[in-house]
Amino acid sequence: MAQVPNLLWHCITESDREHCDVTSIMYQATSWDKPRRVVIVRRLDIDPQECLCADWLWEYEAIATTLDWSGEDVWHFYNFRGNAEKHVALQPGVRQWTAGRLRRRLFHLPGILVRHARQWTIRLPVYAKHRSLLMLHAAT
């Protein structure tokens, strides 16, 4: 099993609503005749105040390229070319959201898995139904 190197991330955008880092490595897949540069971009598109630990919320993109541009320029050049989200049905305020962000905002809610009378149920906080309905209404 190959070892993953320690990656040196470079911040390319940081705001209250989004944080984006980029790095690159050389990689050779078994079917490739030579190694290629892979630009890796990670994005955190939530308000940091919304959760205590955002480590598992990063979204990653990997772009194999022969271009020797900066990682940020490669990402901007290829940005959103491979995404298949359909934004037509979304309200203007959420059209730029990725599928992952929509999924997290609509479906990721804290809950407790409880077994009672040989049945499993999920107990959600009181605000969960209201929050989900508001987000669904905002998105469509």
mmCIF file of N, CA and C in Angstrom, residues 36-120:
data_model
loop_
_atom_site.group_PDB
_atom_site.id
_atom_site.type_symbol
_atom_site.label_atom_id
_atom_site.label_comp_id
_atom_site.label_asym_id
_atom_site.label_seq_id
_atom_site.Cartn_x
_atom_site.Cartn_y
_atom_site.Cartn_z
ATOM 1 N N ARG A 36 1.855 11.831 -13.606
ATOM 2 C CA ARG A 36 1.218 13.101 -13.928
ATOM 3 C C ARG A 36 1.030 13.911 -12.652
ATOM 4 N N ARG A 37 0.926 15.182 -12.836
ATOM 5 C CA ARG A 37 0.673 16.073 -11.699
ATOM 6 C C ARG A 37 -0.813 16.028 -11.375
ATOM 7 N N VAL A 38 -1.112 15.890 -10.102
ATOM 8 C CA VAL A 38 -2.499 15.898 -9.638
ATOM 9 C C VAL A 38 -2.664 17.076 -8.694
ATOM 10 N N VAL A 39 -3.535 17.984 -9.056
ATOM 11 C CA VAL A 39 -3.845 19.139 -8.219
ATOM 12 C C VAL A 39 -5.027 18.747 -7.338
ATOM 13 N N ILE A 40 -4.881 18.926 -6.043
ATOM 14 C CA ILE A 40 -5.934 18.571 -5.094
ATOM 15 C C ILE A 40 -6.446 19.850 -4.445
ATOM 16 N N VAL A 41 -7.749 20.015 -4.479
ATOM 17 C CA VAL A 41 -8.390 21.184 -3.891
ATOM 18 C C VAL A 41 -9.343 20.696 -2.817
ATOM 19 N N ARG A 42 -9.285 21.330 -1.667
ATOM 20 C CA ARG A 42 -10.259 21.003 -0.611
ATOM 21 C C ARG A 42 -11.005 22.270 -0.243
ATOM 22 N N ARG A 43 -12.321 22.097 -0.074
ATOM 23 C CA ARG A 43 -13.194 23.234 0.227
ATOM 24 C C ARG A 43 -14.024 22.936 1.451
ATOM 25 N N LEU A 44 -14.187 23.954 2.257
ATOM 26 C CA LEU A 44 -15.080 23.890 3.412
ATOM 27 C C LEU A 44 -16.073 25.020 3.212
ATOM 28 N N ASP A 45 -17.306 24.685 2.855
ATOM 29 C CA ASP A 45 -18.271 25.723 2.494
ATOM 30 C C ASP A 45 -19.405 25.854 3.499
ATOM 31 N N ILE A 46 -19.042 25.845 4.762
ATOM 32 C CA ILE A 46 -20.030 26.089 5.803
ATOM 33 C C ILE A 46 -19.500 27.171 6.714
ATOM 34 N N ASP A 47 -20.369 27.730 7.476
ATOM 35 C CA ASP A 47 -19.957 28.699 8.479
ATOM 36 C C ASP A 47 -19.250 27.943 9.589
ATOM 37 N N PRO A 48 -17.996 28.280 9.914
ATOM 38 C CA PRO A 48 -17.278 27.548 10.963
ATOM 39 C C PRO A 48 -17.994 27.545 12.309
ATOM 40 N N GLN A 49 -18.891 28.501 12.530
ATOM 41 C CA GLN A 49 -19.629 28.561 13.790
ATOM 42 C C GLN A 49 -20.710 27.480 13.884
ATOM 43 N N GLU A 50 -21.015 26.824 12.760
ATOM 44 C CA GLU A 50 -22.110 25.850 12.749
ATOM 45 C C GLU A 50 -21.750 24.496 13.344
ATOM 46 N N CYS A 51 -20.467 24.196 13.478
ATOM 47 C CA CYS A 51 -20.100 22.892 14.016
ATOM 48 C C CYS A 51 -18.806 23.004 14.798
ATOM 49 N N LEU A 52 -18.606 22.064 15.710
ATOM 50 C CA LEU A 52 -17.409 22.076 16.543
ATOM 51 C C LEU A 52 -16.187 21.531 15.812
ATOM 52 N N CYS A 53 -16.387 20.499 15.018
ATOM 53 C CA CYS A 53 -15.272 19.870 14.308
ATOM 54 C C CYS A 53 -15.658 19.708 12.846
ATOM 55 N N ALA A 54 -15.001 20.476 11.978
ATOM 56 C CA ALA A 54 -15.362 20.465 10.565
ATOM 57 C C ALA A 54 -14.456 19.564 9.730
ATOM 58 N N ASP A 55 -13.582 18.778 10.360
ATOM 59 C CA ASP A 55 -12.619 17.968 9.602
ATOM 60 C C ASP A 55 -13.281 17.040 8.598
ATOM 61 N N TRP A 56 -14.392 16.429 8.917
ATOM 62 C CA TRP A 56 -15.027 15.467 8.022
ATOM 63 C C TRP A 56 -15.949 16.137 7.006
ATOM 64 N N LEU A 57 -16.038 17.470 7.028
ATOM 65 C CA LEU A 57 -16.910 18.180 6.108
ATOM 66 C C LEU A 57 -16.186 18.715 4.874
ATOM 67 N N TRP A 58 -14.867 18.516 4.805
ATOM 68 C CA TRP A 58 -14.119 18.978 3.633
ATOM 69 C C TRP A 58 -14.613 18.259 2.387
ATOM 70 N N GLU A 59 -14.721 18.992 1.290
ATOM 71 C CA GLU A 59 -14.990 18.404 -0.023
ATOM 72 C C GLU A 59 -13.687 18.460 -0.803
ATOM 73 N N TYR A 60 -13.326 17.345 -1.433
ATOM 74 C CA TYR A 60 -12.062 17.262 -2.158
ATOM 75 C C TYR A 60 -12.315 17.105 -3.651
ATOM 76 N N GLU A 61 -11.461 17.738 -4.441
ATOM 77 C CA GLU A 61 -11.447 17.557 -5.887
ATOM 78 C C GLU A 61 -10.021 17.217 -6.280
ATOM 79 N N ALA A 62 -9.861 16.327 -7.222
ATOM 80 C CA ALA A 62 -8.527 15.989 -7.738
ATOM 81 C C ALA A 62 -8.551 16.159 -9.250
ATOM 82 N N ILE A 63 -7.559 16.860 -9.764
ATOM 83 C CA ILE A 63 -7.487 17.148 -11.192
ATOM 84 C C ILE A 63 -6.134 16.666 -11.711
ATOM 85 N N ALA A 64 -6.146 15.647 -12.564
ATOM 86 C CA ALA A 64 -4.914 15.181 -13.198
ATOM 87 C C ALA A 64 -4.664 16.071 -14.410
ATOM 88 N N THR A 65 -3.456 16.624 -14.495
ATOM 89 C CA THR A 65 -3.177 17.590 -15.548
ATOM 90 C C THR A 65 -1.734 17.501 -16.013
ATOM 91 N N THR A 66 -1.504 17.976 -17.225
ATOM 92 C CA THR A 66 -0.141 18.118 -17.736
ATOM 93 C C THR A 66 0.287 19.581 -17.714
ATOM 94 N N LEU A 67 -0.619 20.462 -17.312
ATOM 95 C CA LEU A 67 -0.316 21.886 -17.237
ATOM 96 C C LEU A 67 0.637 22.163 -16.080
ATOM 97 N N ASP A 68 1.582 23.072 -16.274
ATOM 98 C CA ASP A 68 2.492 23.412 -15.178
ATOM 99 C C ASP A 68 2.134 24.760 -14.557
ATOM 100 N N TRP A 69 0.864 25.117 -14.625
ATOM 101 C CA TRP A 69 0.370 26.337 -14.007
ATOM 102 C C TRP A 69 0.340 26.156 -12.490
ATOM 103 N N SER A 70 0.059 27.247 -11.780
ATOM 104 C CA SER A 70 -0.123 27.137 -10.330
ATOM 105 C C SER A 70 -1.371 26.295 -10.071
ATOM 106 N N GLY A 71 -1.422 25.683 -8.897
ATOM 107 C CA GLY A 71 -2.580 24.855 -8.554
ATOM 108 C C GLY A 71 -3.881 25.635 -8.597
ATOM 109 N N GLU A 72 -3.831 26.879 -8.151
ATOM 110 C CA GLU A 72 -5.030 27.716 -8.166
ATOM 111 C C GLU A 72 -5.497 27.978 -9.596
ATOM 112 N N ASP A 73 -4.561 28.258 -10.500
ATOM 113 C CA ASP A 73 -4.931 28.506 -11.897
ATOM 114 C C ASP A 73 -5.502 27.261 -12.563
ATOM 115 N N VAL A 74 -4.924 26.099 -12.262
ATOM 116 C CA VAL A 74 -5.451 24.838 -12.809
ATOM 117 C C VAL A 74 -6.872 24.627 -12.319
ATOM 118 N N TRP A 75 -7.114 24.859 -11.030
ATOM 119 C CA TRP A 75 -8.440 24.668 -10.458
ATOM 120 C C TRP A 75 -9.448 25.619 -11.106
ATOM 121 N N HIS A 76 -9.086 26.890 -11.255
ATOM 122 C CA HIS A 76 -10.000 27.842 -11.889
ATOM 123 C C HIS A 76 -10.277 27.469 -13.346
ATOM 124 N N PHE A 77 -9.271 26.960 -14.037
ATOM 125 C CA PHE A 77 -9.444 26.561 -15.435
ATOM 126 C C PHE A 77 -10.432 25.401 -15.569
ATOM 127 N N TYR A 78 -10.312 24.411 -14.685
ATOM 128 C CA TYR A 78 -11.174 23.230 -14.748
ATOM 129 C C TYR A 78 -12.414 23.335 -13.853
ATOM 130 N N ASN A 79 -12.528 24.408 -13.111
ATOM 131 C CA ASN A 79 -13.571 24.552 -12.095
ATOM 132 C C ASN A 79 -14.966 24.282 -12.655
ATOM 133 N N PHE A 80 -15.650 23.366 -12.032
ATOM 134 C CA PHE A 80 -17.033 22.988 -12.297
ATOM 135 C C PHE A 80 -17.254 22.320 -13.651
ATOM 136 N N ARG A 81 -16.210 21.983 -14.394
ATOM 137 C CA ARG A 81 -16.414 21.297 -15.663
ATOM 138 C C ARG A 81 -16.953 19.888 -15.454
ATOM 139 N N GLY A 82 -16.578 19.241 -14.352
ATOM 140 C CA GLY A 82 -17.005 17.866 -14.130
ATOM 141 C C GLY A 82 -18.232 17.733 -13.266
ATOM 142 N N ASN A 83 -18.787 18.837 -12.786
ATOM 143 C CA ASN A 83 -19.959 18.760 -11.928
ATOM 144 C C ASN A 83 -21.214 18.592 -12.759
ATOM 145 N N ALA A 84 -22.116 17.732 -12.304
ATOM 146 C CA ALA A 84 -23.331 17.460 -13.070
ATOM 147 C C ALA A 84 -24.579 17.942 -12.353
ATOM 148 N N GLU A 85 -24.422 18.826 -11.359
ATOM 149 C CA GLU A 85 -25.596 19.314 -10.657
ATOM 150 C C GLU A 85 -26.461 20.135 -11.609
ATOM 151 N N LYS A 86 -27.783 20.016 -11.437
ATOM 152 C CA LYS A 86 -28.716 20.816 -12.249
ATOM 153 C C LYS A 86 -29.198 21.963 -11.385
ATOM 154 N N HIS A 87 -28.801 23.160 -11.770
ATOM 155 C CA HIS A 87 -29.078 24.341 -10.965
ATOM 156 C C HIS A 87 -30.341 25.084 -11.395
ATOM 157 N N VAL A 88 -30.985 24.656 -12.451
ATOM 158 C CA VAL A 88 -32.121 25.381 -13.001
ATOM 159 C C VAL A 88 -33.268 25.468 -12.003
ATOM 160 N N ALA A 89 -33.505 24.412 -11.248
ATOM 161 C CA ALA A 89 -34.651 24.379 -10.347
ATOM 162 C C ALA A 89 -34.378 25.064 -9.008
ATOM 163 N N LEU A 90 -33.174 25.515 -8.774
ATOM 164 C CA LEU A 90 -32.828 26.119 -7.491
ATOM 165 C C LEU A 90 -33.042 27.624 -7.497
ATOM 166 N N GLN A 91 -33.315 28.156 -6.330
ATOM 167 C CA GLN A 91 -33.447 29.603 -6.177
ATOM 168 C C GLN A 91 -32.088 30.260 -6.381
ATOM 169 N N PRO A 92 -32.048 31.523 -6.816
ATOM 170 C CA PRO A 92 -30.775 32.187 -7.085
ATOM 171 C C PRO A 92 -29.802 32.186 -5.911
ATOM 172 N N GLY A 93 -30.289 32.271 -4.700
ATOM 173 C CA GLY A 93 -29.419 32.315 -3.527
ATOM 174 C C GLY A 93 -28.647 31.034 -3.255
ATOM 175 N N VAL A 94 -29.102 29.913 -3.805
ATOM 176 C CA VAL A 94 -28.440 28.634 -3.543
ATOM 177 C C VAL A 94 -27.971 27.940 -4.820
ATOM 178 N N ARG A 95 -28.043 28.601 -5.960
ATOM 179 C CA ARG A 95 -27.641 27.977 -7.226
ATOM 180 C C ARG A 95 -26.169 27.600 -7.254
ATOM 181 N N GLN A 96 -25.329 28.369 -6.589
ATOM 182 C CA GLN A 96 -23.900 28.073 -6.613
ATOM 183 C C GLN A 96 -23.522 26.966 -5.629
ATOM 184 N N TRP A 97 -24.449 26.490 -4.816
ATOM 185 C CA TRP A 97 -24.152 25.425 -3.871
ATOM 186 C C TRP A 97 -23.827 24.141 -4.613
ATOM 187 N N THR A 98 -22.898 23.374 -4.081
ATOM 188 C CA THR A 98 -22.585 22.068 -4.640
ATOM 189 C C THR A 98 -23.617 21.053 -4.141
ATOM 190 N N ALA A 99 -23.630 19.885 -4.766
ATOM 191 C CA ALA A 99 -24.543 18.827 -4.320
ATOM 192 C C ALA A 99 -24.227 18.434 -2.880
ATOM 193 N N GLY A 100 -22.956 18.413 -2.526
ATOM 194 C CA GLY A 100 -22.565 18.079 -1.152
ATOM 195 C C GLY A 100 -23.098 19.071 -0.141
ATOM 196 N N ARG A 101 -23.029 20.347 -0.481
ATOM 197 C CA ARG A 101 -23.530 21.365 0.443
ATOM 198 C C ARG A 101 -25.038 21.247 0.584
ATOM 199 N N LEU A 102 -25.760 21.045 -0.510
ATOM 200 C CA LEU A 102 -27.210 20.842 -0.416
ATOM 201 C C LEU A 102 -27.534 19.646 0.464
ATOM 202 N N ARG A 103 -26.801 18.554 0.251
ATOM 203 C CA ARG A 103 -27.027 17.339 1.038
ATOM 204 C C ARG A 103 -26.799 17.603 2.524
ATOM 205 N N ARG A 104 -25.693 18.277 2.858
ATOM 206 C CA ARG A 104 -25.406 18.555 4.269
ATOM 207 C C ARG A 104 -26.455 19.464 4.882
ATOM 208 N N ARG A 105 -26.868 20.485 4.139
ATOM 209 C CA ARG A 105 -27.834 21.437 4.683
ATOM 210 C C ARG A 105 -29.224 20.835 4.822
ATOM 211 N N LEU A 106 -29.608 19.936 3.922
ATOM 212 C CA LEU A 106 -30.953 19.375 3.956
ATOM 213 C C LEU A 106 -31.067 18.090 4.763
ATOM 214 N N PHE A 107 -30.003 17.294 4.773
ATOM 215 C CA PHE A 107 -30.142 15.960 5.352
ATOM 216 C C PHE A 107 -29.253 15.669 6.556
ATOM 217 N N HIS A 108 -28.189 16.390 6.757
ATOM 218 C CA HIS A 108 -27.315 16.121 7.900
ATOM 219 C C HIS A 108 -27.839 16.845 9.131
ATOM 220 N N LEU A 109 -28.487 16.106 9.978
ATOM 221 C CA LEU A 109 -29.028 16.640 11.214
ATOM 222 C C LEU A 109 -28.555 15.766 12.368
ATOM 223 N N PRO A 110 -28.318 16.365 13.526
ATOM 224 C CA PRO A 110 -27.938 15.536 14.665
ATOM 225 C C PRO A 110 -29.121 14.702 15.124
ATOM 226 N N GLY A 111 -28.851 13.502 15.533
ATOM 227 C CA GLY A 111 -29.920 12.629 16.003
ATOM 228 C C GLY A 111 -29.359 11.512 16.864
ATOM 229 N N ILE A 112 -30.239 10.830 17.533
ATOM 230 C CA ILE A 112 -29.854 9.712 18.393
ATOM 231 C C ILE A 112 -30.587 8.476 17.901
ATOM 232 N N LEU A 113 -29.836 7.413 17.671
ATOM 233 C CA LEU A 113 -30.424 6.143 17.254
ATOM 234 C C LEU A 113 -30.853 5.393 18.514
ATOM 235 N N VAL A 114 -32.145 5.074 18.591
ATOM 236 C CA VAL A 114 -32.719 4.479 19.799
ATOM 237 C C VAL A 114 -33.414 3.176 19.432
ATOM 238 N N ARG A 115 -33.210 2.149 20.276
ATOM 239 C CA ARG A 115 -33.911 0.877 20.081
ATOM 240 C C ARG A 115 -34.943 0.729 21.205
ATOM 241 N N HIS A 116 -36.178 0.526 20.779
ATOM 242 C CA HIS A 116 -37.263 0.369 21.739
ATOM 243 C C HIS A 116 -38.278 -0.599 21.148
ATOM 244 N N ALA A 117 -38.682 -1.561 21.915
ATOM 245 C CA ALA A 117 -39.660 -2.568 21.492
ATOM 246 C C ALA A 117 -39.222 -3.241 20.194
ATOM 247 N N ARG A 118 -37.966 -3.620 20.137
ATOM 248 C CA ARG A 118 -37.360 -4.308 18.993
ATOM 249 C C ARG A 118 -37.436 -3.516 17.689
ATOM 250 N N GLN A 119 -37.517 -2.206 17.798
ATOM 251 C CA GLN A 119 -37.507 -1.341 16.619
ATOM 252 C C GLN A 119 -36.486 -0.230 16.814
ATOM 253 N N TRP A 120 -35.829 0.110 15.711
ATOM 254 C CA TRP A 120 -34.871 1.210 15.729
ATOM 255 C C TRP A 120 -35.555 2.478 15.222
#
